[in-house]
PDB file of C-alpha atoms in Angstrom:
ATOM      1  CA  MET W   1     236.447 170.805  58.166  1.00 82.00           C
ATOM      2  CA  LEU W   2     238.676 167.770  57.742  1.00 89.00           C
ATOM      3  CA  HIS W   3     242.135 168.665  56.396  1.00 96.00           C
ATOM      4  CA  HIS W   4     243.300 165.224  55.180  1.00 96.00           C
ATOM      5  CA  VAL W   5     243.260 161.483  55.829  1.00 96.00           C
ATOM      6  CA  GLU W   6     246.260 159.236  55.195  1.00 94.00           C
ATOM      7  CA  ILE W   7     245.752 155.519  54.600  1.00 94.00           C
ATOM      8  CA  ASN W   8     248.464 152.883  54.313  1.00 92.00           C
ATOM      9  CA  VAL W   9     247.703 150.255  51.675  1.00 92.00           C
ATOM     10  CA  THR W  10     249.088 146.804  50.895  1.00 91.00           C
ATOM     11  CA  ASP W  11     249.262 147.397  47.124  1.00 94.00           C
ATOM     12  CA  LEU W  12     249.545 150.968  45.888  1.00 96.00           C
ATOM     13  CA  ASN W  13     248.712 150.030  42.287  1.00 97.00           C
ATOM     14  CA  LYS W  14     245.441 148.339  43.329  1.00 96.00           C
ATOM     15  CA  ALA W  15     244.658 151.318  45.548  1.00 96.00           C
ATOM     16  CA  ILE W  16     245.247 153.731  42.665  1.00 98.00           C
ATOM     17  CA  GLU W  17     242.981 151.687  40.392  1.00 97.00           C
ATOM     18  CA  PHE W  18     240.141 151.525  42.946  1.00 97.00           C
ATOM     19  CA  TRP W  19     240.411 154.905  44.676  1.00 98.00           C
ATOM     20  CA  GLY W  20     241.379 156.776  41.511  1.00 98.00           C
ATOM     21  CA  TRP W  21     238.198 155.677  39.794  1.00 98.00           C
ATOM     22  CA  LEU W  22     235.962 156.273  42.826  1.00 98.00           C
ATOM     23  CA  LEU W  23     237.401 159.628  43.820  1.00 98.00           C
ATOM     24  CA  SER W  24     237.315 160.881  40.223  1.00 97.00           C
ATOM     25  CA  GLU W  25     233.613 159.981  40.133  1.00 97.00           C
ATOM     26  CA  LEU W  26     233.201 162.112  43.290  1.00 97.00           C
ATOM     27  CA  LYS W  27     235.042 165.070  41.694  1.00 97.00           C
ATOM     28  CA  TYR W  28     238.353 164.646  43.500  1.00 98.00           C
ATOM     29  CA  GLU W  29     241.476 165.404  41.482  1.00 98.00           C
ATOM     30  CA  VAL W  30     244.999 164.054  41.791  1.00 98.00           C
ATOM     31  CA  TYR W  31     246.812 166.391  44.156  1.00 98.00           C
ATOM     32  CA  GLN W  32     250.263 164.876  44.818  1.00 97.00           C
ATOM     33  CA  LYS W  33     252.211 161.869  43.492  1.00 98.00           C
ATOM     34  CA  TRP W  34     255.495 160.299  44.587  1.00 97.00           C
ATOM     35  CA  ASP W  35     257.095 156.848  44.338  1.00 96.00           C
ATOM     36  CA  SER W  36     255.302 155.375  47.343  1.00 96.00           C
ATOM     37  CA  GLY W  37     252.073 157.378  47.415  1.00 97.00           C
ATOM     38  CA  ILE W  38     249.386 159.504  45.859  1.00 98.00           C
ATOM     39  CA  SER W  39     246.703 161.893  47.040  1.00 98.00           C
ATOM     40  CA  TRP W  40     243.416 163.192  45.666  1.00 98.00           C
ATOM     41  CA  LYS W  41     241.870 166.523  46.666  1.00 98.00           C
ATOM     42  CA  PHE W  42     238.347 167.954  46.698  1.00 97.00           C
ATOM     43  CA  LYS W  43     238.048 171.586  47.758  1.00 96.00           C
ATOM     44  CA  LYS W  44     240.356 171.822  50.809  1.00 96.00           C
ATOM     45  CA  THR W  45     240.290 168.175  51.900  1.00 97.00           C
ATOM     46  CA  TYR W  46     242.619 165.540  50.536  1.00 97.00           C
ATOM     47  CA  ILE W  47     243.025 161.787  50.922  1.00 97.00           C
ATOM     48  CA  VAL W  48     246.460 160.184  50.819  1.00 97.00           C
ATOM     49  CA  PHE W  49     247.333 156.553  50.046  1.00 96.00           C
ATOM     50  CA  VAL W  50     250.796 155.281  50.902  1.00 94.00           C
ATOM     51  CA  GLN W  51     252.401 151.921  50.149  1.00 94.00           C
ATOM     52  CA  THR W  52     252.874 150.034  53.428  1.00 90.00           C
ATOM     53  CA  GLU W  53     256.381 148.772  54.026  1.00 87.00           C
ATOM     54  CA  GLU W  54     256.666 145.032  53.358  1.00 83.00           C
ATOM     55  CA  ARG W  55     257.533 144.280  56.992  1.00 81.00           C
ATOM     56  CA  PHE W  56     254.180 145.693  58.160  1.00 79.00           C
ATOM     57  CA  ILE W  57     251.879 144.114  55.555  1.00 79.00           C
ATOM     58  CA  GLN W  58     251.580 140.758  57.330  1.00 78.00           C
ATOM     59  CA  ALA W  59     249.773 142.375  60.255  1.00 74.00           C
ATOM     60  CA  GLY W  60     246.852 142.946  57.863  1.00 75.00           C
ATOM     61  CA  TYR W  61     243.842 145.210  58.178  1.00 75.00           C
ATOM     62  CA  HIS W  62     240.335 144.603  59.394  1.00 72.00           C
ATOM     63  CA  ARG W  63     237.794 147.344  59.915  1.00 72.00           C
ATOM     64  CA  SER W  64     236.580 145.752  63.168  1.00 71.00           C
ATOM     65  CA  GLN W  65     239.986 146.114  64.822  1.00 73.00           C
ATOM     66  CA  VAL W  66     241.228 149.290  66.444  1.00 62.00           C
ATOM     67  CA  GLY W  67     241.648 151.971  63.806  1.00 74.00           C
ATOM     68  CA  LEU W  68     239.672 153.360  60.911  1.00 85.00           C
ATOM     69  CA  ASN W  69     236.363 151.564  60.304  1.00 86.00           C
ATOM     70  CA  HIS W  70     235.273 153.211  57.058  1.00 93.00           C
ATOM     71  CA  LEU W  71     235.151 156.357  54.951  1.00 96.00           C
ATOM     72  CA  ALA W  72     231.775 157.881  54.077  1.00 96.00           C
ATOM     73  CA  PHE W  73     231.279 160.324  51.220  1.00 97.00           C
ATOM     74  CA  TYR W  74     228.263 162.390  50.227  1.00 96.00           C
ATOM     75  CA  ALA W  75     226.563 161.528  46.965  1.00 97.00           C
ATOM     76  CA  GLU W  76     224.791 164.262  45.021  1.00 96.00           C
ATOM     77  CA  SER W  77     221.399 162.549  45.316  1.00 97.00           C
ATOM     78  CA  ARG W  78     219.652 159.192  45.657  1.00 98.00           C
ATOM     79  CA  GLN W  79     219.922 158.841  41.887  1.00 98.00           C
ATOM     80  CA  HIS W  80     223.683 159.323  42.189  1.00 98.00           C
ATOM     81  CA  VAL W  81     223.816 156.517  44.794  1.00 98.00           C
ATOM     82  CA  ASP W  82     221.886 154.278  42.373  1.00 98.00           C
ATOM     83  CA  GLN W  83     224.159 155.164  39.436  1.00 98.00           C
ATOM     84  CA  MET W  84     227.277 154.538  41.491  1.00 98.00           C
ATOM     85  CA  THR W  85     225.863 151.232  42.755  1.00 98.00           C
ATOM     86  CA  GLU W  86     225.524 150.072  39.153  1.00 98.00           C
ATOM     87  CA  LYS W  87     229.049 151.214  38.331  1.00 98.00           C
ATOM     88  CA  LEU W  88     230.377 149.371  41.395  1.00 98.00           C
ATOM     89  CA  ARG W  89     228.619 146.198  40.258  1.00 98.00           C
ATOM     90  CA  GLU W  90     230.000 146.587  36.723  1.00 98.00           C
ATOM     91  CA  ARG W  91     233.490 146.808  38.223  1.00 97.00           C
ATOM     92  CA  HIS W  92     232.819 143.743  40.428  1.00 97.00           C
ATOM     93  CA  ILE W  93     233.415 145.745  43.597  1.00 97.00           C
ATOM     94  CA  PRO W  94     231.868 143.944  46.583  1.00 95.00           C
ATOM     95  CA  ILE W  95     228.622 145.590  47.712  1.00 97.00           C
ATOM     96  CA  LEU W  96     228.009 145.068  51.426  1.00 97.00           C
ATOM     97  CA  TYR W  97     224.627 144.421  53.102  1.00 97.00           C
ATOM     98  CA  GLN W  98     222.907 143.721  49.771  1.00 95.00           C
ATOM     99  CA  ASP W  99     219.894 142.259  51.549  1.00 97.00           C
ATOM    100  CA  ARG W 100     219.182 145.708  53.059  1.00 97.00           C
ATOM    101  CA  HIS W 101     220.470 147.930  50.244  1.00 97.00           C
ATOM    102  CA  PRO W 102     219.971 150.901  49.887  1.00 97.00           C
ATOM    103  CA  PHE W 103     218.705 151.277  53.468  1.00 97.00           C
ATOM    104  CA  ALA W 104     221.401 149.265  55.281  1.00 96.00           C
ATOM    105  CA  GLY W 105     222.088 152.278  57.493  1.00 94.00           C
ATOM    106  CA  GLY W 106     218.412 152.653  58.471  1.00 94.00           C
ATOM    107  CA  ALA W 107     215.108 153.717  56.972  1.00 94.00           C
ATOM    108  CA  ASP W 108     216.225 157.348  56.602  1.00 94.00           C
ATOM    109  CA  HIS W 109     219.762 156.592  55.388  1.00 97.00           C
ATOM    110  CA  TYR W 110     219.940 156.024  51.603  1.00 98.00           C
ATOM    111  CA  ALA W 111     223.426 154.745  50.806  1.00 98.00           C
ATOM    112  CA  VAL W 112     225.595 152.092  49.235  1.00 98.00           C
ATOM    113  CA  PHE W 113     228.246 150.326  51.311  1.00 98.00           C
ATOM    114  CA  PHE W 114     231.140 148.581  49.558  1.00 98.00           C
ATOM    115  CA  GLU W 115     234.720 147.384  50.025  1.00 95.00           C
ATOM    116  CA  GLY W 116     238.027 148.630  48.708  1.00 94.00           C
ATOM    117  CA  PRO W 117     241.026 146.451  47.803  1.00 92.00           C
ATOM    118  CA  ASP W 118     242.216 146.119  51.424  1.00 91.00           C
ATOM    119  CA  ARG W 119     238.619 145.363  52.505  1.00 91.00           C
ATOM    120  CA  MET W 120     238.126 148.830  53.978  1.00 92.00           C
ATOM    121  CA  LYS W 121     234.452 149.717  54.012  1.00 95.00           C
ATOM    122  CA  VAL W 122     233.403 152.730  51.963  1.00 97.00           C
ATOM    123  CA  GLU W 123     229.990 154.382  52.063  1.00 97.00           C
ATOM    124  CA  LEU W 124     228.316 156.721  49.610  1.00 98.00           C
ATOM    125  CA  VAL W 125     225.383 158.542  51.255  1.00 97.00           C
ATOM    126  CA  ALA W 126     222.585 160.523  49.644  1.00 97.00           C
ATOM    127  CA  PRO W 127     221.921 163.906  51.262  1.00 94.00           C
ATOM    128  CA  ASP W 128     218.777 164.248  53.389  1.00 86.00           C
TER     129      ASP W 128
END
């Protein structure tokens, strides 16, 4: 079981707006808060977001470079993927691979792929 993931972000307030909404939808709850970070927890796993120091922000992030490519979460069902897709669209969150949605991951992989505020890819996958 994964214990936690820590992600540095360029704008903590934007991260809180995006991740707070998404993780709340996935039943995560705020776990810890401090001046430069926040975490959300579900069962025993938690995800931490920390404000990147100004001197490191210029380096930028891209999921194709060395490092984390994306986070994938389980949805409750295909219907949940569809409901979340609509909520993402309502919030104007970029949906990736729209031409192949909801099978962008393959014929047996029902999911929605989208981007967070630092352009990190996020995936919500229906169980088999």
